[in-house]
Coordinates of C-alpha atoms and ligand atoms in Angstrom, one line a residue:
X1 CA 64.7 10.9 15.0
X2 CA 67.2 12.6 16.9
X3 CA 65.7 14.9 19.0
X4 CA 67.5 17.5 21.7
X5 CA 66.1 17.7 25.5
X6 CA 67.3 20.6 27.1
X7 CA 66.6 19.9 30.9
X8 CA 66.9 16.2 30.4
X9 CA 68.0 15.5 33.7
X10 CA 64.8 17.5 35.4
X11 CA 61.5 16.5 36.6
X12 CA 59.4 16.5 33.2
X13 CA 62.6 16.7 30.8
X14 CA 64.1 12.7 32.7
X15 CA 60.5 11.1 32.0
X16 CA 60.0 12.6 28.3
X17 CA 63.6 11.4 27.5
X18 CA 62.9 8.1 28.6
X19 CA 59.6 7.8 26.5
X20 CA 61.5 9.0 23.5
X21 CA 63.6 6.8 23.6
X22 CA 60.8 3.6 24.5
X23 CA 59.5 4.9 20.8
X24 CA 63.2 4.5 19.3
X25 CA 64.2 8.2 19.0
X26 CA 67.5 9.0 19.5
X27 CA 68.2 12.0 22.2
X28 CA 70.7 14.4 23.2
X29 CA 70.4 16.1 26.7
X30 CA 72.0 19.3 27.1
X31 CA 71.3 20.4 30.8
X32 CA 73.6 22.4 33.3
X33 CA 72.3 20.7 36.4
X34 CA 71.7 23.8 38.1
X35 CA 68.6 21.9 39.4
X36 CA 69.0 18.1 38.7
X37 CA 71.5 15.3 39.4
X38 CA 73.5 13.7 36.9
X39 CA 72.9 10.3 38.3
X40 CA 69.9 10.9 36.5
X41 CA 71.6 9.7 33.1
X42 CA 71.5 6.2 34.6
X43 CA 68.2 6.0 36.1
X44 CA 67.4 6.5 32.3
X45 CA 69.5 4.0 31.1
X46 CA 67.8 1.8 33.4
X47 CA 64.7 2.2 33.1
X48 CA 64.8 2.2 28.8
X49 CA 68.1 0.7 28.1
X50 CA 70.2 3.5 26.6
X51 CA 72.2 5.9 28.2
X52 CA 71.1 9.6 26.2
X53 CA 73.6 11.0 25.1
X54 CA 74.7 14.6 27.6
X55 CA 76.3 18.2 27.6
X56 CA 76.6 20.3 30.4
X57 CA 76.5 23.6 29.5
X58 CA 74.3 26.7 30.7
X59 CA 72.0 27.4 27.2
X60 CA 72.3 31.5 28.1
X61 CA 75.5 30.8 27.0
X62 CA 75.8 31.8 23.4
X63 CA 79.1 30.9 22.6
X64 CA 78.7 27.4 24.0
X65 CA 75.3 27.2 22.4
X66 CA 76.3 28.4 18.6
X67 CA 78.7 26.0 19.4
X68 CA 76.4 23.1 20.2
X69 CA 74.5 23.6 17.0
X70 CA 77.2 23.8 14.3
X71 CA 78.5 20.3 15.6
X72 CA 74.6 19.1 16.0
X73 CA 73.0 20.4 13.0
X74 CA 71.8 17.1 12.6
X75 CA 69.0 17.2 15.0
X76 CA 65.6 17.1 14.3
X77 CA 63.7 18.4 16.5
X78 CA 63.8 20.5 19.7
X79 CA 61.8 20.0 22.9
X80 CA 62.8 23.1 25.6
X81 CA 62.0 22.1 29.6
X82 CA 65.1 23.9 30.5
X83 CA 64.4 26.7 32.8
X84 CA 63.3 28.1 36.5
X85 CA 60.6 27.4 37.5
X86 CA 59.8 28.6 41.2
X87 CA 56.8 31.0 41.3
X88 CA 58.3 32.9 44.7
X89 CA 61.6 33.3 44.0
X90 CA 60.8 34.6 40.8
X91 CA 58.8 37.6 42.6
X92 CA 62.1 37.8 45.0
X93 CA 64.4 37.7 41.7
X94 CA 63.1 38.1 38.7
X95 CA 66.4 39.7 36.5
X96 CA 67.1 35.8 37.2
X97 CA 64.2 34.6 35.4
X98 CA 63.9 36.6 32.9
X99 CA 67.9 36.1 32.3
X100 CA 68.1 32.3 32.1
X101 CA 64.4 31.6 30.6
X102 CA 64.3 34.1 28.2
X103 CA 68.0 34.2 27.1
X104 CA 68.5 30.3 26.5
X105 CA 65.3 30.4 24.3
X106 CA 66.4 33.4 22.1
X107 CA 70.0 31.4 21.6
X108 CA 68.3 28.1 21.1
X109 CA 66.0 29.9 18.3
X110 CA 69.1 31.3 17.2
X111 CA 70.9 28.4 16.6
X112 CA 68.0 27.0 15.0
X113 CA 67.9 29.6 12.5
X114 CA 71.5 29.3 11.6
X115 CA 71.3 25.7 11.4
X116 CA 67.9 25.2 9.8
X117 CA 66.3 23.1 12.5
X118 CA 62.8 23.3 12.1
X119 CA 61.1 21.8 15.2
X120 CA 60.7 23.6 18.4
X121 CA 58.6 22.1 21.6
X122 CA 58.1 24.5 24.4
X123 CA 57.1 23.7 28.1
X124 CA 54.3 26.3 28.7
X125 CA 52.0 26.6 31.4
X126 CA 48.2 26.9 32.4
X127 CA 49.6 29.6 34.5
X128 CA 48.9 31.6 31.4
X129 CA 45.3 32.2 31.6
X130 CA 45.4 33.2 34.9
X131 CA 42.0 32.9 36.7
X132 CA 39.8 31.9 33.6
X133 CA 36.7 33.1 33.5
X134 CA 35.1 29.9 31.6
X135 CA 36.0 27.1 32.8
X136 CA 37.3 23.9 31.8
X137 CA 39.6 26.8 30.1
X138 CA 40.2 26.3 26.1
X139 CA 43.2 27.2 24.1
X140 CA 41.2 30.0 22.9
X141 CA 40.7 31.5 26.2
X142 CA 42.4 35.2 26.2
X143 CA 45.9 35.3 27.8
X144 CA 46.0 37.3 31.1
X145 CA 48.4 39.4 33.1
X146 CA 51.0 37.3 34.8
X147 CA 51.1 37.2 38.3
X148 CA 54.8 36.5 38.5
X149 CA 57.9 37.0 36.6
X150 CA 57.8 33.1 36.5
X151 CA 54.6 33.2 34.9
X152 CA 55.4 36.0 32.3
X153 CA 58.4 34.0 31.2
X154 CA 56.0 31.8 29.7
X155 CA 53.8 34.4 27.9
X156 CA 56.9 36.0 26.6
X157 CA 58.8 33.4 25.5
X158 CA 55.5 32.5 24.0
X159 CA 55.8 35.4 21.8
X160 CA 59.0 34.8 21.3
X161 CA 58.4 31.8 19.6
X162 CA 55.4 32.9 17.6
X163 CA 57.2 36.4 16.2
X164 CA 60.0 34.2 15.2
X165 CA 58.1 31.4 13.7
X166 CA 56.3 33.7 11.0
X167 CA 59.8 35.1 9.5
X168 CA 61.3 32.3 9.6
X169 CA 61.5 28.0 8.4
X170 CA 61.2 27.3 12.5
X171 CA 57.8 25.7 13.5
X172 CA 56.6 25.9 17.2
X173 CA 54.5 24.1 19.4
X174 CA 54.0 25.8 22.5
X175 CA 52.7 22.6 25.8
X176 CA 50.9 24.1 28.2
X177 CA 51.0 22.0 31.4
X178 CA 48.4 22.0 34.3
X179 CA 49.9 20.2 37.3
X180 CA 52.5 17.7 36.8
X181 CA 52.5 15.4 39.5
X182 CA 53.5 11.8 40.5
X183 CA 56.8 9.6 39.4
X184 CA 57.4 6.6 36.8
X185 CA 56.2 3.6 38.2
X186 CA 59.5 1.7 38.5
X187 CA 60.3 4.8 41.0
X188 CA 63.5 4.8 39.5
X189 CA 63.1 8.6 38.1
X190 CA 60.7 11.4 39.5
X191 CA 60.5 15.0 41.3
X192 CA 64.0 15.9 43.2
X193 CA 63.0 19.1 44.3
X194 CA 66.1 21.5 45.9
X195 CA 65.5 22.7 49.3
X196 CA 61.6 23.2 50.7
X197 CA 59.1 21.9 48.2
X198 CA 57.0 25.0 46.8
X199 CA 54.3 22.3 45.5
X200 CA 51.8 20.6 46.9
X201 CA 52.3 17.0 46.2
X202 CA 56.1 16.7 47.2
X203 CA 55.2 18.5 50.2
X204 CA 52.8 16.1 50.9
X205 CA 54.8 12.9 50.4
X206 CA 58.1 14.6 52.1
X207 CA 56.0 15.3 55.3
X208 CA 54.6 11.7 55.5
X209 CA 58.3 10.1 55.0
X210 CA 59.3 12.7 58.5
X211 CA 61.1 15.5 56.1
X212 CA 58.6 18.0 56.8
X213 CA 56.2 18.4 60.0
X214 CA 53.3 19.7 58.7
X215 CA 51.7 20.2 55.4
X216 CA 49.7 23.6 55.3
X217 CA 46.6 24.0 53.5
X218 CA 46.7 27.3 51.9
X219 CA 43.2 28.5 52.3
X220 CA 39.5 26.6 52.9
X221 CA 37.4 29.5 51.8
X222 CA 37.4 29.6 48.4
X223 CA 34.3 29.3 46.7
X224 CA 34.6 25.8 46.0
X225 CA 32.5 22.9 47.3
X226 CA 35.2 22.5 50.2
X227 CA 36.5 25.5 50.2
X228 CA 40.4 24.6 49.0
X229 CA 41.2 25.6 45.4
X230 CA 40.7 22.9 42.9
X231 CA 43.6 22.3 39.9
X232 CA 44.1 19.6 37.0
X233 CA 46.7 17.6 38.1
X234 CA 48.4 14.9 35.7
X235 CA 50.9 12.4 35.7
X236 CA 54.0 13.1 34.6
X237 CA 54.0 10.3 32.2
X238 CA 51.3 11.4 30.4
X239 CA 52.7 14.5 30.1
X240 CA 56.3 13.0 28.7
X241 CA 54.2 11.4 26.2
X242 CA 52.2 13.9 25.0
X243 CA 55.6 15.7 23.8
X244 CA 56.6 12.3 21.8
X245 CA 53.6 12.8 20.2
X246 CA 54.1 16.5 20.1
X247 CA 57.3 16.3 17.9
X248 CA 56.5 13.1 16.0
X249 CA 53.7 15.2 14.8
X250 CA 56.0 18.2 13.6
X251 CA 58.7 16.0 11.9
X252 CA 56.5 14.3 10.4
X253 CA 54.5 17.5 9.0
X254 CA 51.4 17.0 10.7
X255 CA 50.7 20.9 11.7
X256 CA 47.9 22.4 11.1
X257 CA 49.3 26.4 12.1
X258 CA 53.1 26.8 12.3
X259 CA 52.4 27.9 15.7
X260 CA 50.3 25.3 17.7
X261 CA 49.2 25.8 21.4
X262 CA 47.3 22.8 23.2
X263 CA 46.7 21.8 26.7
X264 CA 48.3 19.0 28.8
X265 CA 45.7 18.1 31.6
X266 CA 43.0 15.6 32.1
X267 CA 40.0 18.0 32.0
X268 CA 39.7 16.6 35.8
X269 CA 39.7 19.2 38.9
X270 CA 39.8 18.0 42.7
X271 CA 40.8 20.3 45.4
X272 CA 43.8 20.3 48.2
X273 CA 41.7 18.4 49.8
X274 CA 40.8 15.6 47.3
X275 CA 44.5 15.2 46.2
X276 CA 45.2 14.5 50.1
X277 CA 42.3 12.2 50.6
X278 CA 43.5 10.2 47.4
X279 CA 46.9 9.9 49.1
X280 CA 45.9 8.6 52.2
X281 CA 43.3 6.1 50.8
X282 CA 46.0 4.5 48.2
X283 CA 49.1 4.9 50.8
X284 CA 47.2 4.1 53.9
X285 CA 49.3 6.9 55.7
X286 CA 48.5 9.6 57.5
X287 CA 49.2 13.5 56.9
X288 CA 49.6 15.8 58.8
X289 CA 47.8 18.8 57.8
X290 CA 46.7 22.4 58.8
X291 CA 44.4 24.9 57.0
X292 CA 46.0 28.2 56.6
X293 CA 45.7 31.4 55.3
X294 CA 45.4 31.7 51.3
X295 CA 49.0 32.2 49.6
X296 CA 49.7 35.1 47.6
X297 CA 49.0 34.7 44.3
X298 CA 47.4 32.0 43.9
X299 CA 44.0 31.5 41.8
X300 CA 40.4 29.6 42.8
X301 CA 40.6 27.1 40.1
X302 CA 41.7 25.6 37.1
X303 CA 41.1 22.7 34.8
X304 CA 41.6 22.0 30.8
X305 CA 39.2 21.5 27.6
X306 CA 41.0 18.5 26.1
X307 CA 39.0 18.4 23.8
X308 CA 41.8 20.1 21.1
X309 CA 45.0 18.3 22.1
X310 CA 42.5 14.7 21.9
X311 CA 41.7 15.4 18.7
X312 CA 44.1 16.5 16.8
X313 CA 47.3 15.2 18.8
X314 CA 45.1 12.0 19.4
X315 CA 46.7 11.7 23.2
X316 CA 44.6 11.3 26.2
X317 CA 46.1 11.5 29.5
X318 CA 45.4 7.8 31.5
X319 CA 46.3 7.9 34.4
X320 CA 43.8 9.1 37.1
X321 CA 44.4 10.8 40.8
X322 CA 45.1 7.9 42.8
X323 CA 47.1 6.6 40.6
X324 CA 49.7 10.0 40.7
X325 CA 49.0 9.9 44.1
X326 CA 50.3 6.3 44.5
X327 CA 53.6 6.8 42.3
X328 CA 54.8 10.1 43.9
X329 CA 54.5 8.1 47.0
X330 CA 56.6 4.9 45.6
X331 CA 58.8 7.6 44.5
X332 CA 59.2 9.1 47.9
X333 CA 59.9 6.0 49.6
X334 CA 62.4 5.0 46.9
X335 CA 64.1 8.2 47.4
X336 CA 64.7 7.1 50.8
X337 CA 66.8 3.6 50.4
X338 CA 69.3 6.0 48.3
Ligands
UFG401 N1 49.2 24.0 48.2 C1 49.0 23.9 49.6 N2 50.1 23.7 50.4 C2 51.4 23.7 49.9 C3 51.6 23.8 48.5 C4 50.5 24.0 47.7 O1 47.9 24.0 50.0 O2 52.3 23.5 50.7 C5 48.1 24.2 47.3 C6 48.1 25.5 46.6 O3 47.6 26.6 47.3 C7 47.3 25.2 45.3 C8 47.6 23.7 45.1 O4 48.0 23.2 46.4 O5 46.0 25.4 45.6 C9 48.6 23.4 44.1 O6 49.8 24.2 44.4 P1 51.2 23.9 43.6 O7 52.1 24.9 44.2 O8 51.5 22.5 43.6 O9 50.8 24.3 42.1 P2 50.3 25.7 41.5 O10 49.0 25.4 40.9 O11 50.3 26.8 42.5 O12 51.4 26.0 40.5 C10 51.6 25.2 39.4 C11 53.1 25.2 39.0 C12 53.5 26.5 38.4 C13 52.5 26.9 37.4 C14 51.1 26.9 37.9 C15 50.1 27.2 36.9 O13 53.9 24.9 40.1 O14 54.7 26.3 37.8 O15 50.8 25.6 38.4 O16 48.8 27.4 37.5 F1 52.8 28.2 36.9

């Protein structure tokens, strides 16, 4: 199949592209590296073999991006990482976000439409359900205000996708990610984040290599059992497969709805604290650490029912804590012989 990454070069976008490509799908990155490295192309190719094939252009582009479609109407199927994705500088700038995230997705559909591409993978987020009031939180679970512009680029686009989807041939499939963490373990790809991490595990591993001083603990009195706020992270190469799977399913026919949302976690939840004990027991390092006040905006906790995206995509996410704890590290030092 060939299949179009936008935001190949990034974070989630480098390790789907290279599991596409381990499966035998052909892809096509179009990124505009306003947050990535084009060195990136050859990390791929050296990790599965092929070099994707790459356009730099900026997707809220429409010219460029009718463009892009009449000369690849060819493709198959769609899978969308590219976007902002800083919860802060949304609140600080969010004309930004809702420019880039919104307008690439209404051209992509576009160009879609015009070319009859059917397939469409979005990169959602947990951050839609807010603070759930069941927990581990179900697809079903009733979408809540946003608490940034970040976080209501997902809703909307969201509703982009669905509106669209039920006037026209396009199918959607929208991924809604809990926390993405760690690296692939030949530590030749993984998280290059611009400027001062905003997340927890790159801030972790950055402060252990010297980067950073001091990791700060946002908050110990939640009402957890330790009082930091618990999330459902997973590896990053569970993730990247779970979209393989995602769009082999929609080529291939498989949907049940012509709009299907499922989660991408491991139904697991451990605290600030957890994640930082797992690092220091698989690195042997240790962090330096503060407990702080709570940041703005953020919830208690969060963790997924699997239980959907098990069944009916029949993926399972593998890898446990210590194990993204161990390859973010790998990754970290890696980062530093370059
Ligand atoms: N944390 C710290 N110190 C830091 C950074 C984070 O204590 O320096 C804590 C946070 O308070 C939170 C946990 O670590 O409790 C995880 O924080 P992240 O910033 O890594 O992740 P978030 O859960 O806040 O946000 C992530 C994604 C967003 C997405 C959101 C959905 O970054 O894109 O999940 O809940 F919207």
């Amino acid at each position: 199949m060939k299949i179009l990454v936008t935001g190949g070069t990034g974070y989630i976008g480098s390790h789907t592209t290279v599991e596409l490509q381990n499966s035998g799908h052909e892809v096509i990155i179009v990124d505009n590296l306003s947050n990535s490295n084009i060195n990136v192309l050859d990390s791929i190719e050296k990790i599965s073999g092929i070099k994707p094939e790459f356009e730099q252009f900026d997707l809220i582009d429409t010219e460029k991006t009718t463009d892009f479609f009449k000369r690849n109407n060819d493709i198959q199927g769609i899978i969308h990482f590219a976007a902002f994705k800083a919860v802060g500088e949304s609140v600080d700038n969010p004309l930004m976000y809702y420019r880039n995230n919104l307008f690439s997705l209404v051209n992509i559909l576009q160009g879609m439409k015009d070319n009859n591409i059917e397939n469409f993978v979005f990169s959602s987020s947990c951050t839609v359900y807010g603070q759930p009031e069941e927990l581990p939180v179900t697809e079903n679970a009733p979408i809540q205000k946003a608490a940034s512009p970040y976080g209501n680029t997902k809703q909307i686009s969201e509703e982009i996708i669905f509106d669209t989807v039920k006037v026209s041939g396009i199918k959607g499939m929208a991924l809604r990610y809990f926390n993405p963490i760690g690296a692939h373990k030949s530590a030749i790809i993984g998280e290059l984040p611009l400027g001062i991490p905003n997340n927890l595990m790159p801030f972790i591993t950055q402060t252990v290599i010297g980067i950073r001083e001091q990791l700060r603990v946002f908050g110990d009195d939640y009402s957890t059992p330790d009082g930091t706020a618990i999330r459902d992270y997973i590896h990053v190469v569970d993730i990247a497969k779970a979209h393989v799977i995602a769009v082999e399913r929609m080529v291939n026919k498989k949907m049940k709805k012509d709009f299907e949302m499922f989660n991408l976690g491991t139904g697991n939840g451990y605290s600030v604290l957890e994640v930082i004990k797992s690092f220091e027991k698989v690195t042997g390092e240790k962090l330096n650490y503060k407990i702080v006040d709570r940041r703005a905006g953020d919830i208690t906790q969060v963790w997924a029912d699997t239980k959907f995206a098990n069944d009916e995509l029949g993926w399972k996410a593998e890898k446990d804590i210590d194990e993204m704890t161990l390859s973010a590290w790998n990754w970290e030092l890696a980062l530093k012989e370059i």
